[in-house]
Short mmCIF file of C-alpha atoms in Angstrom, two decimals:
data_model
loop_
_atom_site.label_atom_id
_atom_site.label_comp_id
_atom_site.label_asym_id
_atom_site.label_seq_id
_atom_site.Cartn_x
_atom_site.Cartn_y
_atom_site.Cartn_z
CA MET A 931 -40.90 -173.13 -158.24
CA ALA A 932 -37.69 -171.64 -156.84
CA ARG A 933 -38.08 -168.78 -154.42
CA ARG A 934 -36.42 -165.59 -155.62
CA PRO A 935 -34.09 -163.91 -153.14
CA LEU A 936 -35.15 -160.61 -151.64
CA PRO A 937 -33.47 -157.49 -152.88
CA ARG A 938 -30.56 -156.31 -150.79
CA ILE A 939 -32.34 -153.07 -149.95
CA LEU A 940 -35.05 -155.13 -148.20
CA SER A 941 -32.78 -157.70 -146.58
CA ASN A 942 -30.27 -155.39 -144.95
CA GLY A 943 -31.88 -152.02 -145.54
CA SER A 944 -32.69 -151.49 -141.87
CA ASP A 945 -28.99 -151.77 -140.93
CA ARG A 946 -28.08 -149.22 -143.57
CA ILE A 947 -30.76 -146.86 -142.34
CA VAL A 948 -29.51 -147.14 -138.77
CA ARG A 949 -25.90 -146.54 -139.86
CA GLY A 950 -27.01 -143.60 -141.98
CA ARG A 951 -28.83 -142.05 -139.04
CA LYS A 952 -25.77 -142.44 -136.84
CA LEU A 953 -23.53 -140.85 -139.48
CA ALA A 954 -25.95 -137.97 -139.97
CA ARG A 955 -26.20 -137.42 -136.22
CA SER A 956 -22.40 -137.46 -135.78
CA ALA A 957 -21.97 -135.10 -138.74
CA ALA A 958 -24.52 -132.70 -137.25
CA ASP A 959 -22.76 -132.78 -133.89
CA SER A 960 -19.38 -132.14 -135.52
CA ALA A 961 -20.78 -129.25 -137.56
CA THR A 962 -22.29 -127.75 -134.43
CA ASP A 963 -18.95 -127.92 -132.65
CA VAL A 964 -17.08 -126.35 -135.56
CA LEU A 965 -19.63 -123.62 -136.20
CA HIS A 966 -20.28 -122.89 -132.53
CA PRO A 967 -18.31 -119.58 -132.54
CA LEU A 968 -20.12 -118.42 -135.66
CA ILE A 969 -23.49 -119.37 -134.12
CA THR A 970 -22.64 -117.48 -130.93
CA ILE A 971 -21.57 -114.32 -132.82
CA THR A 972 -24.69 -114.46 -135.01
CA ARG A 973 -26.90 -114.79 -131.94
CA GLY A 974 -25.11 -111.85 -130.33
CA LEU A 975 -25.50 -109.64 -133.41
CA ARG A 976 -29.20 -110.43 -133.46
CA ARG A 977 -29.54 -109.47 -129.80
CA LEU A 978 -27.55 -106.27 -130.29
CA ALA A 979 -29.72 -105.32 -133.28
CA ALA A 980 -32.89 -105.98 -131.27
CA ALA A 981 -31.57 -103.85 -128.41
CA GLY A 982 -30.69 -101.04 -130.84
CA ARG A 983 -34.19 -101.09 -132.36
CA LEU A 984 -35.76 -100.91 -128.91
CA ARG A 985 -33.48 -98.01 -127.95
CA TRP A 986 -34.30 -96.16 -131.16
CA ALA A 987 -38.06 -96.77 -130.71
CA GLY A 988 -37.87 -95.45 -127.14
CA THR A 989 -36.06 -92.25 -128.14
CA PRO A 990 -38.36 -89.19 -128.49
CA ARG A 991 -38.73 -87.84 -132.02
CA ASP A 992 -37.17 -84.46 -131.15
CA ARG A 993 -33.96 -86.22 -130.02
CA ARG A 994 -33.57 -88.62 -132.92
CA GLY A 995 -31.89 -86.03 -135.18
CA PRO A 996 -29.06 -85.13 -132.77
CA LEU A 997 -28.57 -88.82 -131.92
CA LEU A 998 -28.28 -89.75 -135.60
CA PHE A 999 -25.78 -86.91 -136.14
CA LEU A 1000 -23.68 -88.16 -133.19
CA LEU A 1001 -23.63 -91.73 -134.51
CA THR A 1002 -22.64 -90.55 -137.99
CA SER A 1003 -19.81 -88.47 -136.54
CA ILE A 1004 -18.48 -91.46 -134.58
CA VAL A 1005 -18.53 -93.64 -137.72
CA LEU A 1006 -16.60 -91.00 -139.70
CA VAL A 1007 -13.98 -90.58 -136.96
CA VAL A 1008 -13.46 -94.34 -136.72
CA ALA A 1009 -13.17 -94.63 -140.51
CA LEU A 1010 -10.46 -91.93 -140.65
CA LEU A 1011 -8.35 -93.39 -137.85
CA PRO A 1012 -5.48 -95.80 -138.69
CA PHE A 1013 -6.76 -99.38 -138.35
CA GLY A 1014 -10.06 -97.88 -137.17
CA PRO A 1015 -12.42 -100.14 -139.17
CA LEU A 1016 -10.47 -103.25 -138.12
CA LEU A 1017 -10.57 -102.28 -134.44
CA ALA A 1018 -14.29 -101.44 -134.72
CA ALA A 1019 -15.01 -104.84 -136.34
CA LEU A 1020 -13.07 -106.66 -133.63
CA THR A 1021 -14.86 -104.72 -130.91
CA LEU A 1022 -18.24 -105.50 -132.50
CA MET A 1023 -17.39 -109.20 -132.77
CA ALA A 1024 -16.28 -109.29 -129.12
CA ALA A 1025 -19.49 -107.59 -127.98
CA ALA A 1026 -21.56 -109.97 -130.12
CA ALA A 1027 -19.73 -112.99 -128.69
CA TRP A 1028 -20.37 -111.74 -125.15
CA HIS A 1029 -24.06 -111.09 -125.70
CA GLY A 1030 -24.55 -114.30 -127.69
CA ARG A 1031 -23.17 -116.66 -125.07
CA ASP A 1032 -25.41 -119.38 -123.62
CA ARG A 1033 -27.00 -117.90 -120.52
CA THR A 1034 -28.73 -121.08 -119.38
CA PRO A 1035 -27.61 -121.83 -115.82
CA SER A 1036 -25.67 -125.04 -115.66
CA ARG A 1037 -27.33 -127.79 -113.70
CA PRO A 1038 -25.36 -129.66 -111.09
CA ALA A 1039 -24.13 -133.07 -112.15
CA GLY A 1040 -25.82 -134.75 -109.16
CA PRO A 1041 -27.71 -133.98 -105.96
CA ASP A 1042 -26.22 -131.61 -103.45
CA GLU A 1043 -25.27 -132.58 -99.92
CA ALA A 1044 -28.75 -132.12 -98.40
CA GLN A 1045 -30.43 -134.04 -101.22
CA THR A 1046 -27.87 -136.83 -100.96
CA LYS A 1047 -28.56 -137.20 -97.24
CA ARG A 1048 -32.29 -137.38 -97.92
CA LEU A 1049 -31.81 -140.10 -100.55
CA GLU A 1050 -29.46 -142.06 -98.27
CA SER A 1051 -31.97 -141.86 -95.42
CA LEU A 1052 -34.75 -143.10 -97.68
CA TYR A 1053 -32.54 -145.93 -98.97
CA GLU A 1054 -31.65 -147.07 -95.43
CA ALA A 1055 -35.33 -147.01 -94.44
CA LEU A 1056 -36.23 -149.35 -97.33
CA VAL A 1057 -33.55 -151.93 -96.50
CA PRO A 1058 -35.68 -154.01 -94.04
CA TYR A 1059 -38.49 -154.27 -96.62
CA PHE A 1060 -36.50 -154.96 -99.81
CA SER A 1061 -33.88 -157.42 -98.53
CA VAL A 1062 -33.75 -160.98 -97.17
CA PRO A 1063 -30.81 -162.84 -95.58
CA GLU A 1064 -30.86 -165.50 -98.32
CA ASP A 1065 -30.12 -163.00 -101.11
CA PRO A 1066 -26.47 -163.52 -102.22
CA ALA A 1067 -26.29 -160.08 -103.93
CA PRO A 1068 -28.85 -157.85 -102.22
CA LEU A 1069 -29.83 -154.61 -103.90
CA PHE A 1070 -30.67 -153.00 -100.54
CA THR A 1071 -28.07 -153.31 -97.79
CA HIS A 1072 -27.14 -151.13 -94.86
CA GLY A 1073 -24.44 -148.78 -96.05
CA GLY A 1074 -25.00 -149.76 -99.68
CA GLN A 1075 -25.12 -147.60 -102.79
CA TRP A 1076 -28.44 -145.88 -103.23
CA ALA A 1077 -27.64 -144.94 -106.85
CA LYS A 1078 -28.18 -148.58 -107.91
CA ALA A 1079 -31.68 -148.70 -106.44
CA PHE A 1080 -32.94 -145.23 -107.38
CA VAL A 1081 -33.29 -145.07 -111.15
CA SER A 1082 -34.37 -141.42 -111.29
CA TYR A 1083 -35.19 -138.69 -108.82
CA ALA A 1084 -36.22 -135.03 -108.74
CA PHE A 1085 -36.59 -132.38 -106.05
CA ASP A 1086 -38.87 -129.37 -105.75
CA GLY A 1087 -37.95 -125.85 -104.71
CA THR A 1088 -38.14 -126.70 -101.01
CA GLY A 1089 -35.65 -129.55 -101.30
CA ARG A 1090 -38.20 -132.33 -100.88
CA ILE A 1091 -38.53 -135.26 -103.26
CA SER A 1092 -41.05 -134.61 -106.04
CA GLN A 1093 -40.39 -137.70 -108.18
CA LEU A 1094 -38.59 -140.96 -107.46
CA THR A 1095 -38.30 -144.25 -109.35
CA ILE A 1096 -37.20 -147.21 -107.20
CA ARG A 1097 -35.93 -150.54 -108.49
CA TYR A 1098 -36.74 -153.33 -106.05
CA PRO A 1099 -35.85 -157.07 -106.04
CA ALA A 1100 -38.08 -159.52 -107.87
CA TYR A 1101 -38.87 -161.56 -104.74
CA PHE A 1102 -40.69 -158.66 -103.11
CA THR A 1103 -44.40 -159.48 -102.76
CA ASP A 1104 -45.69 -156.55 -104.79
CA GLY A 1105 -48.91 -158.40 -105.53
CA GLU A 1106 -50.07 -158.22 -101.92
CA ALA A 1107 -51.95 -155.13 -100.81
CA ALA A 1108 -50.48 -155.23 -97.30
CA SER A 1109 -46.90 -155.21 -98.64
CA ARG A 1110 -47.66 -152.33 -100.92
CA ALA A 1111 -49.33 -150.38 -98.15
CA ARG A 1112 -46.25 -150.65 -95.92
CA ILE A 1113 -43.96 -149.31 -98.62
CA GLU A 1114 -46.35 -146.49 -99.54
CA GLN A 1115 -46.73 -145.45 -95.91
CA LEU A 1116 -42.96 -145.41 -95.43
CA LEU A 1117 -42.34 -143.36 -98.58
CA HIS A 1118 -45.10 -140.94 -97.63
CA THR A 1119 -43.52 -140.39 -94.22
CA LYS A 1120 -39.93 -140.05 -95.42
CA SER A 1121 -40.67 -137.92 -98.50
CA GLY A 1122 -42.56 -135.25 -96.57
CA ARG A 1123 -46.02 -135.06 -95.06
CA GLY A 1124 -48.70 -132.62 -96.10
CA ARG A 1125 -48.59 -133.61 -99.77
CA GLU A 1126 -50.32 -136.22 -101.87
CA TYR A 1127 -48.26 -138.88 -103.61
CA ARG A 1128 -49.19 -141.16 -106.48
CA PHE A 1129 -47.69 -144.66 -106.50
CA GLU A 1130 -47.36 -146.53 -109.79
CA TRP A 1131 -46.25 -150.15 -109.43
CA ASP A 1132 -44.65 -151.87 -112.43
CA GLU A 1133 -44.75 -155.53 -111.45
CA GLU A 1134 -43.13 -156.70 -114.69
CA GLY A 1135 -40.19 -154.34 -114.45
CA ASN A 1136 -39.93 -154.41 -110.63
CA GLN A 1137 -40.07 -150.64 -110.38
CA LEU A 1138 -42.06 -148.24 -108.24
CA THR A 1139 -42.58 -144.61 -109.30
CA VAL A 1140 -43.52 -142.07 -106.62
CA THR A 1141 -44.81 -138.66 -107.76
CA ALA A 1142 -45.80 -135.71 -105.57
CA LEU A 1143 -49.09 -134.35 -106.89
CA PRO A 1144 -49.97 -130.64 -106.96
CA PRO A 1145 -53.11 -129.60 -105.05
CA LEU A 1146 -56.37 -129.53 -106.98
CA PRO A 1147 -57.92 -126.11 -107.69
CA VAL A 1148 -60.42 -124.95 -105.06
CA ASP A 1149 -61.38 -121.64 -106.69
CA ILE A 1150 -63.83 -123.08 -109.25
CA ALA A 1151 -67.40 -122.09 -108.39
CA ALA A 1152 -70.66 -123.47 -109.74
CA GLN A 1153 -71.31 -122.36 -113.33
CA ARG A 1154 -72.70 -123.55 -116.64
CA PHE A 1155 -70.38 -126.29 -117.78
CA VAL A 1156 -70.03 -127.23 -121.43
CA THR A 1157 -71.57 -130.70 -121.32
CA ALA A 1158 -74.06 -132.70 -123.36
CA PRO A 1159 -77.47 -133.80 -122.03
CA GLY A 1160 -76.97 -136.75 -119.71
CA GLU A 1161 -73.51 -135.58 -118.57
CA THR A 1162 -72.97 -134.24 -115.06
CA VAL A 1163 -69.73 -132.77 -113.78
CA LEU A 1164 -68.95 -134.19 -110.35
CA GLY A 1165 -65.77 -132.17 -109.96
CA PHE A 1166 -62.27 -131.77 -111.28
CA THR A 1167 -59.21 -133.99 -111.14
CA ASP A 1168 -55.62 -134.39 -112.37
CA PRO A 1169 -54.78 -133.81 -116.05
CA ALA A 1170 -53.40 -137.33 -116.42
CA GLY A 1171 -56.56 -138.97 -115.10
CA VAL A 1172 -59.01 -138.06 -117.89
CA GLN A 1173 -58.85 -137.43 -121.64
CA ARG A 1174 -60.82 -134.19 -121.90
CA THR A 1175 -60.91 -130.70 -120.45
CA LEU A 1176 -63.64 -128.16 -119.84
CA PRO A 1177 -63.39 -124.38 -120.08
CA VAL A 1178 -64.22 -122.77 -116.74
CA ILE A 1179 -63.97 -119.31 -115.23
CA ALA A 1180 -62.00 -119.25 -111.97
CA GLY A 1181 -60.37 -116.32 -110.26
CA GLY A 1182 -61.57 -113.91 -112.95
CA GLU A 1183 -59.81 -115.77 -115.76
CA ARG A 1184 -60.73 -118.57 -118.14
CA ARG A 1185 -58.78 -121.80 -118.22
CA ASP A 1186 -59.22 -125.46 -119.19
CA VAL A 1187 -59.37 -128.03 -116.40
CA PRO A 1188 -59.89 -131.83 -116.52
CA PRO A 1189 -63.33 -132.87 -115.19
CA VAL A 1190 -64.82 -136.04 -113.75
CA VAL A 1191 -67.96 -136.48 -115.86
CA TRP A 1192 -70.74 -138.82 -114.76
CA ARG A 1193 -72.89 -140.05 -117.65
CA THR A 1194 -76.48 -141.14 -117.01
CA GLY A 1195 -79.26 -142.35 -119.26
CA VAL A 1196 -80.32 -145.51 -121.03
CA ARG A 1197 -76.77 -146.52 -122.05
CA SER A 1198 -75.12 -145.65 -118.77
CA THR A 1199 -73.42 -148.41 -116.82
CA GLU A 1200 -73.47 -146.35 -113.60
CA PRO A 1201 -76.99 -144.88 -113.53
CA HIS A 1202 -77.05 -144.04 -109.78
CA LEU A 1203 -74.68 -142.33 -107.36
CA LEU A 1204 -73.67 -142.74 -103.72
CA ALA A 1205 -71.65 -139.99 -102.01
CA VAL A 1206 -70.22 -140.62 -98.54
CA GLY A 1207 -68.33 -138.30 -96.21
CA GLY A 1208 -68.12 -136.85 -92.76
CA PRO A 1209 -69.75 -133.69 -91.39
CA GLY A 1210 -68.69 -130.68 -93.42
CA SER A 1211 -67.03 -132.79 -96.11
CA GLY A 1212 -69.14 -131.38 -98.96
CA THR A 1213 -71.62 -134.16 -99.80
CA THR A 1214 -74.55 -131.73 -99.57
CA THR A 1215 -72.66 -129.29 -101.79
CA LEU A 1216 -72.19 -132.09 -104.32
CA LEU A 1217 -75.95 -132.76 -104.44
CA ARG A 1218 -76.63 -129.04 -104.78
CA SER A 1219 -74.14 -128.81 -107.65
CA ILE A 1220 -75.80 -131.78 -109.36
CA ALA A 1221 -79.24 -130.20 -108.94
CA LEU A 1222 -78.10 -126.93 -110.51
CA GLN A 1223 -76.78 -128.82 -113.53
CA VAL A 1224 -79.63 -131.26 -114.15
CA LEU A 1225 -82.37 -128.62 -113.84
CA GLN A 1226 -81.44 -127.50 -117.37
CA HIS A 1227 -82.88 -130.68 -118.88
CA GLY A 1228 -84.88 -132.49 -116.18
CA ASP A 1229 -87.02 -132.47 -113.03
CA VAL A 1230 -85.72 -132.87 -109.49
CA LEU A 1231 -87.27 -134.25 -106.31
CA ILE A 1232 -85.20 -133.53 -103.20
CA VAL A 1233 -85.46 -135.32 -99.85
CA GLU A 1234 -83.43 -133.70 -97.08
CA GLY A 1235 -83.07 -135.92 -94.06
CA GLY A 1236 -80.82 -133.60 -92.07
CA GLY A 1237 -83.51 -130.93 -91.79
CA THR A 1238 -81.01 -128.06 -91.98
CA GLY A 1239 -82.64 -126.28 -94.93
CA GLU A 1240 -79.63 -126.62 -97.22
CA PHE A 1241 -81.90 -126.87 -100.28
CA ALA A 1242 -84.28 -124.03 -99.43
CA CYS A 1243 -82.98 -122.00 -102.36
CA LEU A 1244 -84.52 -124.58 -104.74
CA THR A 1245 -88.01 -124.47 -103.27
CA GLY A 1246 -90.62 -123.28 -105.75
CA ARG A 1247 -88.20 -123.20 -108.69
CA ALA A 1248 -89.03 -124.39 -112.19
CA GLY A 1249 -88.27 -128.09 -112.52
CA VAL A 1250 -88.12 -128.70 -108.75
CA LEU A 1251 -91.09 -130.94 -107.97
CA ALA A 1252 -90.69 -130.76 -104.19
CA VAL A 1253 -88.16 -130.25 -101.41
CA GLU A 1254 -89.22 -132.53 -98.55
CA CYS A 1255 -87.64 -132.23 -95.11
CA ASP A 1256 -89.97 -134.34 -92.94
CA LEU A 1257 -90.94 -138.00 -92.88
CA THR A 1258 -94.46 -137.59 -94.22
CA GLY A 1259 -93.38 -135.54 -97.21
CA ALA A 1260 -90.48 -137.88 -97.97
CA LEU A 1261 -92.74 -140.94 -97.97
CA ALA A 1262 -95.29 -139.22 -100.20
CA GLY A 1263 -92.70 -137.93 -102.64
CA LEU A 1264 -90.79 -141.21 -102.94
CA GLU A 1265 -94.01 -143.19 -103.29
CA TRP A 1266 -94.98 -140.93 -106.18
CA ALA A 1267 -91.51 -141.46 -107.70
CA ALA A 1268 -91.95 -145.24 -107.53
CA HIS A 1269 -95.36 -145.01 -109.25
CA GLU A 1270 -93.96 -142.59 -111.82
CA THR A 1271 -91.16 -145.04 -112.65
CA GLU A 1272 -93.70 -147.84 -113.15
CA ARG A 1273 -95.91 -145.57 -115.28
CA ARG A 1274 -92.99 -144.67 -117.50
CA LEU A 1275 -92.03 -148.31 -117.96
CA ILE A 1276 -95.59 -149.27 -118.95
CA ALA A 1277 -95.95 -146.34 -121.36
CA MET A 1278 -92.59 -147.02 -123.01
CA ASN A 1279 -93.36 -150.75 -123.32
CA ARG A 1280 -96.71 -150.05 -124.96
CA ALA A 1281 -95.09 -147.63 -127.39
CA ARG A 1282 -92.45 -150.18 -128.37
CA GLN A 1283 -95.07 -152.88 -128.92
CA ALA A 1284 -97.00 -150.50 -131.15
CA GLY A 1285 -93.86 -149.58 -133.10
CA GLN A 1286 -94.01 -145.97 -131.96
CA SER A 1287 -91.58 -143.63 -130.23
CA PRO A 1288 -91.89 -143.28 -126.45
CA PRO A 1289 -94.29 -140.57 -125.18
CA ASP A 1290 -92.83 -137.14 -124.57
CA ASP A 1291 -93.68 -137.22 -120.85
CA THR A 1292 -91.37 -140.25 -120.41
CA LEU A 1293 -88.32 -138.69 -122.03
CA ARG A 1294 -87.68 -135.84 -119.60
CA PRO A 1295 -85.15 -137.07 -116.99
CA LEU A 1296 -86.29 -137.34 -113.39
CA TRP A 1297 -83.74 -137.00 -110.57
CA LEU A 1298 -84.19 -138.13 -106.98
CA LEU A 1299 -81.67 -136.45 -104.67
CA LEU A 1300 -81.60 -137.79 -101.09
CA ASP A 1301 -79.42 -136.19 -98.43
CA ARG A 1302 -78.95 -138.41 -95.36
CA PRO A 1303 -82.03 -140.66 -95.83
CA THR A 1304 -81.00 -142.87 -92.87
CA VAL A 1305 -82.08 -140.11 -90.46
CA LEU A 1306 -85.61 -140.35 -91.79
CA GLY A 1307 -85.35 -144.15 -91.57
CA GLN A 1308 -84.63 -143.90 -87.85
CA LEU A 1309 -87.66 -141.62 -87.38
CA ALA A 1310 -89.80 -144.06 -89.34
CA ALA A 1311 -88.64 -146.97 -87.17
CA ALA A 1312 -89.44 -144.99 -84.01
CA GLU A 1313 -92.96 -144.20 -85.28
CA GLY A 1314 -93.54 -147.67 -86.69
CA ARG A 1315 -93.79 -146.43 -90.25
CA ARG A 1316 -92.21 -147.47 -93.52
CA ASP A 1317 -88.55 -146.70 -94.20
CA PRO A 1318 -88.29 -144.18 -97.07
CA GLN A 1319 -85.36 -146.16 -98.51
CA SER A 1320 -87.65 -149.09 -99.26
CA LEU A 1321 -89.45 -146.91 -101.82
CA LEU A 1322 -86.22 -146.57 -103.81
CA GLN A 1323 -86.14 -150.19 -104.96
CA VAL A 1324 -88.18 -149.58 -108.12
CA PRO A 1325 -86.36 -146.36 -109.18
CA LEU A 1326 -82.99 -147.99 -108.50
CA ARG A 1327 -83.76 -151.20 -110.35
CA HIS A 1328 -85.60 -149.77 -113.35
CA GLY A 1329 -84.50 -146.14 -113.30
CA ARG A 1330 -82.02 -146.44 -116.15
CA THR A 1331 -84.72 -147.63 -118.55
CA ALA A 1332 -87.33 -145.17 -117.28
CA GLY A 1333 -85.03 -142.14 -117.21
CA VAL A 1334 -84.97 -141.90 -113.39
CA THR A 1335 -81.65 -141.25 -111.63
CA VAL A 1336 -81.05 -141.58 -107.88
CA ALA A 1337 -78.25 -139.77 -106.04
CA VAL A 1338 -77.81 -140.50 -102.32
CA ALA A 1339 -75.51 -138.63 -99.91
CA GLU A 1340 -74.79 -140.18 -96.53
CA GLN A 1341 -72.26 -139.89 -93.73
CA PHE A 1342 -69.92 -142.66 -92.62
CA ASP A 1343 -71.82 -143.24 -89.39
CA GLY A 1344 -75.01 -143.98 -91.36
CA MET A 1345 -73.52 -146.40 -93.89
CA GLU A 1346 -74.69 -149.44 -91.96
CA SER A 1347 -78.30 -148.21 -92.16
CA LEU A 1348 -78.34 -148.11 -95.96
CA ILE A 1349 -80.42 -150.91 -97.42
CA ASP A 1350 -78.95 -153.46 -99.83
CA PRO A 1351 -80.62 -152.08 -103.02
CA VAL A 1352 -78.97 -148.73 -102.42
CA ARG A 1353 -75.57 -150.38 -102.01
CA GLN A 1354 -75.99 -152.66 -105.02
CA HIS A 1355 -77.35 -150.23 -107.61
CA THR A 1356 -75.26 -147.13 -106.82
CA ARG A 1357 -72.22 -148.00 -108.92
CA ALA A 1358 -70.95 -144.42 -109.16
CA ARG A 1359 -69.23 -143.70 -105.85
CA VAL A 1360 -67.76 -140.56 -104.28
CA VAL A 1361 -65.96 -140.21 -100.94
CA LEU A 1362 -65.33 -136.69 -99.63
CA GLY A 1363 -63.36 -135.46 -96.67
CA PRO A 1364 -60.79 -137.24 -94.49
CA ALA A 1365 -61.18 -141.02 -94.59
CA SER A 1366 -59.02 -143.98 -93.72
CA ALA A 1367 -57.81 -146.49 -96.28
CA ALA A 1368 -60.29 -149.06 -94.94
CA GLN A 1369 -63.21 -146.63 -95.35
CA LEU A 1370 -62.15 -145.75 -98.88
CA GLU A 1371 -61.85 -149.41 -99.82
CA ALA A 1372 -65.25 -150.21 -98.30
CA VAL A 1373 -67.01 -147.54 -100.37
CA LEU A 1374 -64.96 -147.42 -103.58
CA GLY A 1375 -64.01 -151.09 -103.74
CA THR A 1376 -60.25 -150.55 -103.86
CA ARG A 1377 -57.51 -148.59 -102.17
CA PRO A 1378 -56.67 -145.18 -103.63
CA PRO A 1379 -53.48 -144.87 -105.69
CA THR A 1380 -52.55 -141.74 -103.74
CA THR A 1381 -52.03 -140.89 -100.08
CA PRO A 1382 -54.78 -138.57 -98.80
CA THR A 1383 -53.70 -135.60 -96.74
CA PRO A 1384 -55.06 -135.23 -93.20
CA ASP A 1385 -56.27 -131.66 -93.82
CA MET A 1386 -58.58 -131.62 -96.82
CA PRO A 1387 -60.71 -128.68 -98.01
CA ALA A 1388 -64.45 -129.02 -98.33
CA GLY A 1389 -65.45 -130.96 -101.43
CA ARG A 1390 -62.12 -132.76 -101.70
CA GLY A 1391 -62.03 -136.55 -102.05
CA TYR A 1392 -62.09 -139.42 -104.52
CA ALA A 1393 -64.49 -140.61 -107.21
CA ARG A 1394 -64.85 -143.93 -108.99
CA LEU A 1395 -67.39 -144.71 -111.70
CA GLY A 1396 -68.19 -148.42 -111.67
CA THR A 1397 -65.05 -150.52 -112.07
CA GLY A 1398 -63.08 -147.69 -113.67
CA PRO A 1399 -60.01 -145.98 -112.26
CA MET A 1400 -60.13 -143.94 -109.09
CA HIS A 1401 -59.78 -140.17 -109.52
CA ARG A 1402 -58.90 -137.41 -107.15
CA LEU A 1403 -61.88 -135.08 -106.97
CA GLN A 1404 -62.55 -131.47 -106.07
CA VAL A 1405 -66.25 -130.56 -106.12
CA PRO A 1406 -67.05 -127.08 -107.50
CA ALA A 1407 -68.07 -124.60 -104.83
CA ALA A 1408 -71.89 -124.48 -104.69
CA PRO A 1409 -72.72 -123.39 -101.10
CA ASP A 1410 -76.12 -122.43 -99.75
CA PRO A 1411 -76.73 -118.86 -100.97
CA TYR A 1412 -78.89 -118.14 -97.91
CA ASP A 1413 -76.07 -118.96 -95.52
CA GLU A 1414 -74.47 -115.90 -93.92
CA ALA A 1415 -71.00 -117.48 -94.09
CA THR A 1416 -71.18 -117.75 -97.90
CA SER A 1417 -69.02 -115.30 -99.78
CA GLU A 1418 -70.69 -112.83 -102.11
CA SER A 1419 -69.05 -114.25 -105.24
CA HIS A 1420 -70.22 -117.79 -104.49
CA ARG A 1421 -73.69 -116.54 -103.54
CA GLN A 1422 -74.10 -114.74 -106.84
CA ALA A 1423 -72.73 -117.74 -108.73
CA VAL A 1424 -75.38 -120.06 -107.25
CA LEU A 1425 -78.24 -117.54 -107.56
CA SER A 1426 -77.44 -116.97 -111.24
CA LEU A 1427 -77.94 -120.71 -111.91
CA LEU A 1428 -81.29 -121.03 -110.13
CA PRO A 1429 -84.35 -121.35 -112.41
CA GLU A 1430 -87.21 -118.92 -112.19
CA ARG A 1431 -89.76 -119.27 -109.44
CA THR A 1432 -93.05 -120.92 -110.36
CA ALA A 1433 -94.59 -121.00 -106.85
CA PRO A 1434 -94.13 -119.04 -103.62
CA ALA A 1435 -91.38 -120.40 -101.41
CA ASP A 1436 -93.03 -119.45 -98.12
CA PRO A 1437 -92.79 -122.27 -95.60
CA GLU A 1438 -95.89 -123.86 -94.14
CA PRO A 1439 -97.17 -122.38 -90.87
CA ALA A 1440 -96.26 -124.25 -87.74
CA ASP A 1441 -99.89 -124.95 -86.85
CA ALA A 1442 -100.75 -126.46 -90.22
CA PRO A 1443 -101.73 -130.14 -90.00
CA THR A 1444 -99.07 -132.45 -91.36
CA GLU A 1445 -101.62 -134.96 -92.61
CA ASP A 1446 -102.97 -132.67 -95.38
CA ARG A 1447 -100.20 -132.26 -97.95
CA THR A 1448 -100.08 -131.73 -101.67
CA VAL A 1449 -97.84 -133.84 -103.78
CA LEU A 1450 -97.00 -133.29 -107.43
CA THR A 1451 -97.84 -136.34 -109.51
CA LYS A 1452 -97.45 -136.88 -113.21
CA GLY A 1453 -99.97 -138.74 -115.24
CA THR A 1454 -100.08 -139.62 -118.87
CA LYS A 1455 -101.76 -136.29 -119.65
CA GLY A 1456 -99.51 -134.03 -117.64
CA THR A 1457 -98.78 -132.89 -114.09
CA LYS A 1458 -101.54 -132.56 -111.54
CA VAL A 1459 -101.85 -131.90 -107.83
CA VAL A 1460 -103.27 -134.67 -105.65
CA ALA A 1461 -104.14 -134.22 -101.99
CA GLU A 1462 -103.12 -136.95 -99.63
CA GLY A 1463 -104.48 -137.31 -96.16
#
């Protein structure tokens, strides 16, 4: 059977469409050029009419009559004069053309002298890295043309580079981390210190895009975030890093900001968290912010190894099982958490075998928040007792199924004391405060795509959930409300989120024996108090 030829509209229709679009575009441009004076006069008449309406609306009512009489008299005089209407029309058209002119300031065709010197200096600095003697036509040469290498560029109000796209030769080893790090360090130094830069490498196109990032907001305090159960806001990041925003109140106004949301639960791939930083970096504030959020839907057990009383505001609150600051209490609380995880697993397995839904006492999330547990491990080693971290193996391994989540905050000097289960099962990672590239890579698994600034505010760092992308992070301000250095606005913000008290928060007397303690334990029939000695 012979194949019928395609209609001409299908065979060469695309060419006709393209030619038609070009003709329409050229016709529109020609019409715009021809009608430009008419467009300018029309715009001017509209502006004059708007100005007249505003002037008339601003005139008091008792003066509108004399003003109207004066305008009518002027119109009559002009109408009676020889060539008066023609001169009035010409004057009106001239005024309309003047007011309707394009007032947009003309941009310079290229960079000014200072910007050109900055680009030339940056180009000369890149020559040793992007050129080899064997290249017959090098793109980067001393005294060469920087316009061929810099595809696009932009400057901020201070005259520093805010965006730059560099075209580099194909033989540059852009696949090696060391080569990239040298280029990024050079661009960071030459473009201006004190700012953060994002580097986007296009290996296929042999282009590098450098963008100066604005600082993250630091005025967002702890508050009720619009999240679903199982979602925890770690902080806030750049708009291009995530695909959602949250409404928050900051500085007395409401705005939408992009969050870094950590999802926990049965279907989570990163069920546990590890936060690392230096002194004063904000890791304790991060745990406090997490506790204030998860207390809406779950129970919290807090182990504070530093012994500074940073979580005293949570003592005796509804949903807070215990706040342990010493070794004995930490061992008792974590041992109960391990048994509770096993109990939940057994109860849920029996319910599944019987074809029933899991018991209600296994569905409420349980959170274990540990601040600097390695300090308690050192005390346990000195006293010949068990390391509290060893009791985390069961919650870490089976916590996702049992609804138990572990969040650990530690400083850089205590990273070596963390046991292997903590390192292996905490796939959600956060690094706060100043840190070197090696430290960031050791914790997050990769180098950051931006250059951290040396002076970082509290709660500022990076976050990475599993094998996902790395985000800049600013933790919401959730300081200790009992600290005298806390501002009144932040104190009230934290106190408004605290649950009601269910038990007195008075500390134990100093002479009380440490062997007799009470630990909250949960059985299949509810919560009970068990004495341990």
